[in-house]
PDB file of C-alpha atoms in Angstrom:
ATOM      1  CA  UNK U   1     -92.491 -31.053  69.970  1.00 88.00           C
ATOM      2  CA  UNK U   2     -91.797 -34.311  70.978  1.00 97.00           C
ATOM      3  CA  UNK U   3     -88.624 -35.832  68.628  1.00 98.00           C
ATOM      4  CA  UNK U   4     -87.987 -39.607  67.157  1.00 98.00           C
ATOM      5  CA  UNK U   5     -85.146 -41.149  65.748  1.00 98.00           C
ATOM      6  CA  UNK U   6     -86.433 -43.990  63.048  1.00 98.00           C
ATOM      7  CA  UNK U   7     -84.004 -46.349  61.169  1.00 98.00           C
ATOM      8  CA  UNK U   8     -84.570 -47.802  58.164  1.00 95.00           C
ATOM      9  CA  UNK U   9     -87.349 -45.278  57.413  1.00 96.00           C
ATOM     10  CA  UNK U  10     -86.371 -44.233  53.737  1.00 93.00           C
ATOM     11  CA  UNK U  11     -89.134 -47.049  52.371  1.00 90.00           C
ATOM     12  CA  UNK U  12     -91.878 -49.762  53.810  1.00 90.00           C
ATOM     13  CA  UNK U  13     -92.426 -49.591  57.541  1.00 92.00           C
ATOM     14  CA  UNK U  14     -90.196 -46.980  58.689  1.00 92.00           C
ATOM     15  CA  UNK U  15     -91.305 -44.510  56.094  1.00 95.00           C
ATOM     16  CA  UNK U  16     -94.510 -45.082  57.598  1.00 94.00           C
ATOM     17  CA  UNK U  17     -94.094 -44.645  60.766  1.00 97.00           C
ATOM     18  CA  UNK U  18     -92.206 -41.860  60.222  1.00 97.00           C
ATOM     19  CA  UNK U  19     -94.807 -40.521  58.349  1.00 97.00           C
ATOM     20  CA  UNK U  20     -97.506 -40.906  61.084  1.00 96.00           C
ATOM     21  CA  UNK U  21     -95.517 -39.195  63.793  1.00 98.00           C
ATOM     22  CA  UNK U  22     -94.975 -36.373  61.762  1.00 97.00           C
ATOM     23  CA  UNK U  23     -98.404 -36.059  61.233  1.00 97.00           C
ATOM     24  CA  UNK U  24     -99.055 -36.296  65.047  1.00 96.00           C
ATOM     25  CA  UNK U  25     -96.526 -33.597  65.274  1.00 96.00           C
ATOM     26  CA  UNK U  26     -93.253 -34.762  66.302  1.00 98.00           C
ATOM     27  CA  UNK U  27     -90.167 -34.001  65.342  1.00 97.00           C
ATOM     28  CA  UNK U  28     -87.872 -36.701  63.524  1.00 98.00           C
ATOM     29  CA  UNK U  29     -84.390 -37.804  62.760  1.00 98.00           C
ATOM     30  CA  UNK U  30     -84.344 -40.664  60.240  1.00 98.00           C
ATOM     31  CA  UNK U  31     -82.155 -42.833  58.104  1.00 98.00           C
ATOM     32  CA  UNK U  32     -81.559 -45.173  55.342  1.00 97.00           C
ATOM     33  CA  UNK U  33     -78.760 -46.618  53.454  1.00 95.00           C
ATOM     34  CA  UNK U  34     -79.414 -45.107  50.241  1.00 96.00           C
ATOM     35  CA  UNK U  35     -79.205 -41.070  50.082  1.00 97.00           C
ATOM     36  CA  UNK U  36     -81.518 -40.384  47.070  1.00 97.00           C
ATOM     37  CA  UNK U  37     -84.062 -42.800  48.272  1.00 96.00           C
ATOM     38  CA  UNK U  38     -83.864 -41.262  51.984  1.00 97.00           C
ATOM     39  CA  UNK U  39     -84.622 -37.787  50.382  1.00 97.00           C
ATOM     40  CA  UNK U  40     -87.186 -38.802  48.342  1.00 96.00           C
ATOM     41  CA  UNK U  41     -88.495 -40.429  51.585  1.00 96.00           C
ATOM     42  CA  UNK U  42     -88.266 -37.410  53.570  1.00 96.00           C
ATOM     43  CA  UNK U  43     -89.282 -35.008  51.072  1.00 95.00           C
ATOM     44  CA  UNK U  44     -93.026 -37.174  51.323  1.00 94.00           C
ATOM     45  CA  UNK U  45     -93.228 -36.622  54.993  1.00 95.00           C
ATOM     46  CA  UNK U  46     -95.180 -33.593  55.761  1.00 90.00           C
ATOM     47  CA  UNK U  47     -93.308 -31.693  58.003  1.00 89.00           C
ATOM     48  CA  UNK U  48     -89.395 -31.074  58.335  1.00 89.00           C
ATOM     49  CA  UNK U  49     -87.132 -33.918  58.876  1.00 97.00           C
ATOM     50  CA  UNK U  50     -83.758 -34.539  59.490  1.00 98.00           C
ATOM     51  CA  UNK U  51     -82.441 -36.966  57.024  1.00 98.00           C
ATOM     52  CA  UNK U  52     -79.131 -38.516  57.680  1.00 98.00           C
ATOM     53  CA  UNK U  53     -78.004 -41.275  55.203  1.00 98.00           C
ATOM     54  CA  UNK U  54     -75.551 -43.990  56.473  1.00 98.00           C
ATOM     55  CA  UNK U  55     -75.079 -47.057  58.015  1.00 97.00           C
ATOM     56  CA  UNK U  56     -76.348 -48.127  61.251  1.00 98.00           C
ATOM     57  CA  UNK U  57     -73.366 -50.467  61.658  1.00 98.00           C
ATOM     58  CA  UNK U  58     -71.170 -47.474  61.364  1.00 98.00           C
ATOM     59  CA  UNK U  59     -70.326 -46.115  64.885  1.00 98.00           C
ATOM     60  CA  UNK U  60     -69.769 -42.142  63.068  1.00 98.00           C
ATOM     61  CA  UNK U  61     -73.673 -42.655  61.759  1.00 98.00           C
ATOM     62  CA  UNK U  62     -74.913 -43.978  65.091  1.00 98.00           C
ATOM     63  CA  UNK U  63     -73.733 -41.091  66.794  1.00 98.00           C
ATOM     64  CA  UNK U  64     -74.701 -38.736  64.147  1.00 98.00           C
ATOM     65  CA  UNK U  65     -78.163 -39.792  64.428  1.00 98.00           C
ATOM     66  CA  UNK U  66     -78.045 -39.213  68.578  1.00 98.00           C
ATOM     67  CA  UNK U  67     -76.264 -35.697  67.822  1.00 98.00           C
ATOM     68  CA  UNK U  68     -78.930 -35.024  65.615  1.00 98.00           C
ATOM     69  CA  UNK U  69     -82.057 -35.385  68.076  1.00 98.00           C
ATOM     70  CA  UNK U  70     -80.107 -33.960  70.758  1.00 98.00           C
ATOM     71  CA  UNK U  71     -80.400 -30.502  68.631  1.00 98.00           C
ATOM     72  CA  UNK U  72     -83.558 -30.715  68.720  1.00 97.00           C
ATOM     73  CA  UNK U  73     -83.938 -30.972  72.364  1.00 97.00           C
ATOM     74  CA  UNK U  74     -83.454 -34.562  72.623  1.00 98.00           C
ATOM     75  CA  UNK U  75     -84.715 -38.225  71.415  1.00 98.00           C
ATOM     76  CA  UNK U  76     -88.164 -39.155  73.101  1.00 98.00           C
ATOM     77  CA  UNK U  77     -88.464 -42.091  71.127  1.00 98.00           C
ATOM     78  CA  UNK U  78     -86.168 -44.421  69.381  1.00 98.00           C
ATOM     79  CA  UNK U  79     -87.376 -46.451  67.014  1.00 98.00           C
ATOM     80  CA  UNK U  80     -84.805 -49.711  65.714  1.00 98.00           C
ATOM     81  CA  UNK U  81     -86.724 -50.106  62.345  1.00 96.00           C
ATOM     82  CA  UNK U  82     -83.160 -50.877  59.909  1.00 96.00           C
ATOM     83  CA  UNK U  83     -83.139 -54.844  59.293  1.00 93.00           C
ATOM     84  CA  UNK U  84     -81.839 -57.095  56.503  1.00 93.00           C
ATOM     85  CA  UNK U  85     -83.051 -60.656  55.418  1.00 89.00           C
ATOM     86  CA  UNK U  86     -80.167 -62.172  54.666  1.00 89.00           C
ATOM     87  CA  UNK U  87     -79.828 -64.397  51.483  1.00 90.00           C
ATOM     88  CA  UNK U  88     -83.072 -64.630  49.035  1.00 85.00           C
ATOM     89  CA  UNK U  89     -84.299 -66.958  49.052  1.00 88.00           C
ATOM     90  CA  UNK U  90     -83.703 -67.854  52.320  1.00 89.00           C
ATOM     91  CA  UNK U  91     -81.298 -71.271  52.809  1.00 93.00           C
ATOM     92  CA  UNK U  92     -81.754 -73.785  55.577  1.00 95.00           C
ATOM     93  CA  UNK U  93     -79.274 -73.623  58.548  1.00 97.00           C
ATOM     94  CA  UNK U  94     -77.067 -76.255  57.346  1.00 97.00           C
ATOM     95  CA  UNK U  95     -76.268 -74.326  54.063  1.00 96.00           C
ATOM     96  CA  UNK U  96     -76.400 -71.064  55.997  1.00 97.00           C
ATOM     97  CA  UNK U  97     -73.183 -68.687  54.521  1.00 97.00           C
ATOM     98  CA  UNK U  98     -71.865 -67.652  58.175  1.00 97.00           C
ATOM     99  CA  UNK U  99     -70.580 -64.573  57.192  1.00 97.00           C
ATOM    100  CA  UNK U 100     -73.919 -63.624  55.934  1.00 96.00           C
ATOM    101  CA  UNK U 101     -74.783 -64.868  59.305  1.00 97.00           C
ATOM    102  CA  UNK U 102     -72.728 -62.122  61.078  1.00 98.00           C
ATOM    103  CA  UNK U 103     -73.726 -59.691  58.699  1.00 97.00           C
ATOM    104  CA  UNK U 104     -77.429 -60.227  59.721  1.00 97.00           C
ATOM    105  CA  UNK U 105     -76.555 -60.355  63.243  1.00 98.00           C
ATOM    106  CA  UNK U 106     -74.773 -57.534  63.251  1.00 98.00           C
ATOM    107  CA  UNK U 107     -77.129 -54.989  61.791  1.00 98.00           C
ATOM    108  CA  UNK U 108     -80.488 -56.708  63.220  1.00 97.00           C
ATOM    109  CA  UNK U 109     -79.070 -57.502  66.964  1.00 98.00           C
ATOM    110  CA  UNK U 110     -75.746 -55.525  67.377  1.00 98.00           C
ATOM    111  CA  UNK U 111     -76.191 -52.152  65.622  1.00 98.00           C
ATOM    112  CA  UNK U 112     -80.016 -51.620  67.524  1.00 98.00           C
ATOM    113  CA  UNK U 113     -78.429 -52.013  71.046  1.00 98.00           C
ATOM    114  CA  UNK U 114     -75.379 -50.065  69.925  1.00 98.00           C
ATOM    115  CA  UNK U 115     -77.771 -46.953  69.231  1.00 98.00           C
ATOM    116  CA  UNK U 116     -79.783 -47.707  71.809  1.00 98.00           C
ATOM    117  CA  UNK U 117     -76.711 -47.469  74.357  1.00 98.00           C
ATOM    118  CA  UNK U 118     -75.777 -43.840  72.934  1.00 98.00           C
ATOM    119  CA  UNK U 119     -79.468 -42.817  73.525  1.00 98.00           C
ATOM    120  CA  UNK U 120     -80.226 -44.555  76.428  1.00 98.00           C
ATOM    121  CA  UNK U 121     -78.864 -41.314  78.911  1.00 98.00           C
ATOM    122  CA  UNK U 122     -81.267 -38.382  77.555  1.00 98.00           C
ATOM    123  CA  UNK U 123     -84.200 -41.400  77.086  1.00 98.00           C
ATOM    124  CA  UNK U 124     -83.751 -41.781  80.909  1.00 98.00           C
ATOM    125  CA  UNK U 125     -84.144 -38.666  81.249  1.00 97.00           C
ATOM    126  CA  UNK U 126     -86.888 -37.633  79.405  1.00 97.00           C
ATOM    127  CA  UNK U 127     -88.744 -41.063  80.224  1.00 98.00           C
ATOM    128  CA  UNK U 128     -88.569 -42.107  76.681  1.00 98.00           C
ATOM    129  CA  UNK U 129     -89.093 -45.142  74.699  1.00 98.00           C
ATOM    130  CA  UNK U 130     -87.538 -47.667  72.693  1.00 98.00           C
ATOM    131  CA  UNK U 131     -89.163 -49.370  69.687  1.00 98.00           C
ATOM    132  CA  UNK U 132     -87.173 -52.804  68.425  1.00 98.00           C
ATOM    133  CA  UNK U 133     -88.777 -53.781  65.519  1.00 95.00           C
ATOM    134  CA  UNK U 134     -89.712 -57.928  65.403  1.00 96.00           C
ATOM    135  CA  UNK U 135     -91.144 -60.385  63.631  1.00 92.00           C
ATOM    136  CA  UNK U 136     -93.125 -63.608  64.437  1.00 90.00           C
ATOM    137  CA  UNK U 137     -90.273 -65.169  63.262  1.00 90.00           C
ATOM    138  CA  UNK U 138     -88.496 -64.743  66.218  1.00 92.00           C
ATOM    139  CA  UNK U 139     -91.072 -66.776  68.261  1.00 94.00           C
ATOM    140  CA  UNK U 140     -92.101 -69.047  65.380  1.00 93.00           C
ATOM    141  CA  UNK U 141     -90.051 -72.122  63.760  1.00 93.00           C
ATOM    142  CA  UNK U 142     -90.261 -71.766  60.200  1.00 89.00           C
ATOM    143  CA  UNK U 143     -88.030 -73.267  57.689  1.00 90.00           C
ATOM    144  CA  UNK U 144     -85.590 -71.546  55.867  1.00 88.00           C
ATOM    145  CA  UNK U 145     -85.972 -68.499  58.444  1.00 88.00           C
ATOM    146  CA  UNK U 146     -83.287 -69.286  60.563  1.00 93.00           C
ATOM    147  CA  UNK U 147     -80.929 -66.633  60.261  1.00 95.00           C
ATOM    148  CA  UNK U 148     -83.239 -63.749  60.246  1.00 94.00           C
ATOM    149  CA  UNK U 149     -85.884 -65.453  63.028  1.00 95.00           C
ATOM    150  CA  UNK U 150     -82.725 -66.320  65.183  1.00 97.00           C
ATOM    151  CA  UNK U 151     -81.543 -63.118  65.008  1.00 97.00           C
ATOM    152  CA  UNK U 152     -85.184 -61.352  65.629  1.00 96.00           C
ATOM    153  CA  UNK U 153     -85.127 -64.081  68.908  1.00 98.00           C
ATOM    154  CA  UNK U 154     -81.884 -62.578  70.166  1.00 98.00           C
ATOM    155  CA  UNK U 155     -83.335 -58.747  69.570  1.00 98.00           C
ATOM    156  CA  UNK U 156     -86.905 -60.086  71.903  1.00 98.00           C
ATOM    157  CA  UNK U 157     -84.156 -61.334  74.542  1.00 98.00           C
ATOM    158  CA  UNK U 158     -82.089 -58.384  74.722  1.00 98.00           C
ATOM    159  CA  UNK U 159     -85.115 -55.810  75.036  1.00 98.00           C
ATOM    160  CA  UNK U 160     -86.789 -57.940  77.729  1.00 98.00           C
ATOM    161  CA  UNK U 161     -83.388 -57.662  79.712  1.00 98.00           C
ATOM    162  CA  UNK U 162     -83.315 -53.971  78.897  1.00 98.00           C
ATOM    163  CA  UNK U 163     -86.397 -53.488  79.753  1.00 98.00           C
ATOM    164  CA  UNK U 164     -85.802 -55.003  83.311  1.00 98.00           C
ATOM    165  CA  UNK U 165     -82.452 -52.846  83.886  1.00 98.00           C
ATOM    166  CA  UNK U 166     -84.210 -49.544  82.519  1.00 98.00           C
ATOM    167  CA  UNK U 167     -87.358 -49.110  84.619  1.00 97.00           C
ATOM    168  CA  UNK U 168     -87.149 -45.628  83.754  1.00 98.00           C
ATOM    169  CA  UNK U 169     -87.679 -46.004  80.135  1.00 98.00           C
ATOM    170  CA  UNK U 170     -90.418 -48.116  77.992  1.00 98.00           C
ATOM    171  CA  UNK U 171     -88.915 -50.724  75.989  1.00 98.00           C
ATOM    172  CA  UNK U 172     -91.225 -52.310  73.539  1.00 98.00           C
ATOM    173  CA  UNK U 173     -90.144 -55.360  70.940  1.00 98.00           C
ATOM    174  CA  UNK U 174     -93.029 -54.869  67.956  1.00 95.00           C
ATOM    175  CA  UNK U 175     -94.279 -57.402  66.139  1.00 92.00           C
ATOM    176  CA  UNK U 176     -95.836 -55.442  63.177  1.00 88.00           C
ATOM    177  CA  UNK U 177     -97.227 -58.300  61.091  1.00 71.00           C
ATOM    178  CA  UNK U 178     -96.608 -59.646  57.793  1.00 73.00           C
ATOM    179  CA  UNK U 179     -96.720 -56.559  55.737  1.00 62.00           C
ATOM    180  CA  UNK U 180     -96.107 -55.371  51.579  1.00 61.00           C
ATOM    181  CA  UNK U 181     -92.794 -54.855  52.105  1.00 61.00           C
ATOM    182  CA  UNK U 182     -89.475 -54.684  49.786  1.00 64.00           C
ATOM    183  CA  UNK U 183     -87.986 -57.208  52.538  1.00 68.00           C
ATOM    184  CA  UNK U 184     -90.862 -59.298  52.710  1.00 64.00           C
ATOM    185  CA  UNK U 185     -91.117 -59.579  48.646  1.00 61.00           C
ATOM    186  CA  UNK U 186     -87.807 -60.920  49.225  1.00 68.00           C
ATOM    187  CA  UNK U 187     -88.490 -63.472  51.559  1.00 64.00           C
ATOM    188  CA  UNK U 188     -90.583 -64.985  49.478  1.00 63.00           C
ATOM    189  CA  UNK U 189     -89.081 -64.511  45.365  1.00 71.00           C
ATOM    190  CA  UNK U 190     -91.115 -64.937  42.604  1.00 71.00           C
ATOM    191  CA  UNK U 191     -94.254 -64.973  44.948  1.00 69.00           C
ATOM    192  CA  UNK U 192     -97.170 -62.999  44.910  1.00 64.00           C
ATOM    193  CA  UNK U 193     -97.674 -61.018  48.335  1.00 59.00           C
ATOM    194  CA  UNK U 194    -100.288 -58.530  47.209  1.00 76.00           C
ATOM    195  CA  UNK U 195    -102.664 -59.915  49.525  1.00 74.00           C
ATOM    196  CA  UNK U 196    -100.461 -58.526  52.699  1.00 73.00           C
ATOM    197  CA  UNK U 197    -101.924 -54.999  53.798  1.00 76.00           C
ATOM    198  CA  UNK U 198     -99.502 -51.761  53.676  1.00 82.00           C
ATOM    199  CA  UNK U 199     -97.472 -50.760  55.991  1.00 83.00           C
ATOM    200  CA  UNK U 200     -99.383 -47.805  56.799  1.00 84.00           C
ATOM    201  CA  UNK U 201    -101.955 -49.597  57.769  1.00 88.00           C
ATOM    202  CA  UNK U 202    -100.683 -50.379  61.120  1.00 91.00           C
ATOM    203  CA  UNK U 203     -99.898 -46.588  61.586  1.00 92.00           C
ATOM    204  CA  UNK U 204    -102.536 -46.249  63.900  1.00 94.00           C
ATOM    205  CA  UNK U 205    -101.598 -48.584  66.050  1.00 94.00           C
ATOM    206  CA  UNK U 206     -98.458 -47.522  66.404  1.00 96.00           C
ATOM    207  CA  UNK U 207     -99.185 -44.344  67.017  1.00 96.00           C
ATOM    208  CA  UNK U 208    -101.781 -45.724  69.895  1.00 95.00           C
ATOM    209  CA  UNK U 209     -98.660 -47.392  71.287  1.00 97.00           C
ATOM    210  CA  UNK U 210     -96.620 -44.483  71.606  1.00 96.00           C
ATOM    211  CA  UNK U 211     -99.275 -42.053  72.856  1.00 95.00           C
ATOM    212  CA  UNK U 212    -100.804 -44.398  75.517  1.00 94.00           C
ATOM    213  CA  UNK U 213     -97.446 -45.617  76.558  1.00 96.00           C
ATOM    214  CA  UNK U 214     -97.965 -49.302  78.254  1.00 96.00           C
ATOM    215  CA  UNK U 215     -95.882 -50.828  80.343  1.00 97.00           C
ATOM    216  CA  UNK U 216     -92.664 -52.716  78.542  1.00 98.00           C
ATOM    217  CA  UNK U 217     -93.129 -55.880  76.886  1.00 97.00           C
ATOM    218  CA  UNK U 218     -93.996 -57.674  73.444  1.00 96.00           C
ATOM    219  CA  UNK U 219     -96.383 -55.770  71.894  1.00 96.00           C
ATOM    220  CA  UNK U 220     -98.420 -57.449  68.161  1.00 93.00           C
ATOM    221  CA  UNK U 221    -100.065 -54.216  66.076  1.00 92.00           C
ATOM    222  CA  UNK U 222    -102.480 -56.463  65.460  1.00 87.00           C
ATOM    223  CA  UNK U 223    -104.037 -56.483  68.910  1.00 89.00           C
ATOM    224  CA  UNK U 224    -103.915 -52.799  69.394  1.00 88.00           C
ATOM    225  CA  UNK U 225    -105.739 -52.298  66.359  1.00 79.00           C
ATOM    226  CA  UNK U 226    -109.330 -53.055  68.152  1.00 69.00           C
ATOM    227  CA  UNK U 227    -110.778 -49.645  68.743  1.00 57.00           C
ATOM    228  CA  UNK U 228    -108.368 -47.692  66.885  1.00 55.00           C
ATOM    229  CA  UNK U 229    -110.093 -44.968  64.356  1.00 50.00           C
ATOM    230  CA  UNK U 230    -109.937 -45.992  60.719  1.00 42.00           C
TER     231      UNK U 230
END
């Protein structure tokens, strides 16, 4: 069976992707910062998974994720989904606390690259793939999104360069669109975001991506939805 590492899989998009890949027969290594929430999420996935609580900014935790995948035969797919928004409500850049901005970059930019570095030797051997979850905030100048948006822009450029440097590995930076997640709610405190679709709605498009393996590049899951069975 193919093996995937999915970070930030205790809820939201990460959990939806984990469930979708499990249903397709993948073996999974998933993580989340809260052990109880992660255990509850893993119990609901329709397949035995290896659930490792921890923080992706912790080098020992990253090593444990790759080691767990190696015990299953080695990762064929790395999904860097874990991330943080930053302050809520989000401040303008003129007022953004720099110590918090460093945390946003550490979680959203540095940690995904560090985990990719550990996984790359095996991914090269198996012709695997890396998914870096991004956002339209990486390419659009939304007021108040300077911290998160600039971090995702950095992820996208790092992904482009990684794709150029690693021809044996597919590298996709994937924009899932606006979804009804806790992070999205934090971005709009006090507002009703019930009009946003649930994360599970993009799972068929994500499975189409990993099954069809298009060339490395920026992927909008909405663009893959056409022709995807409901």
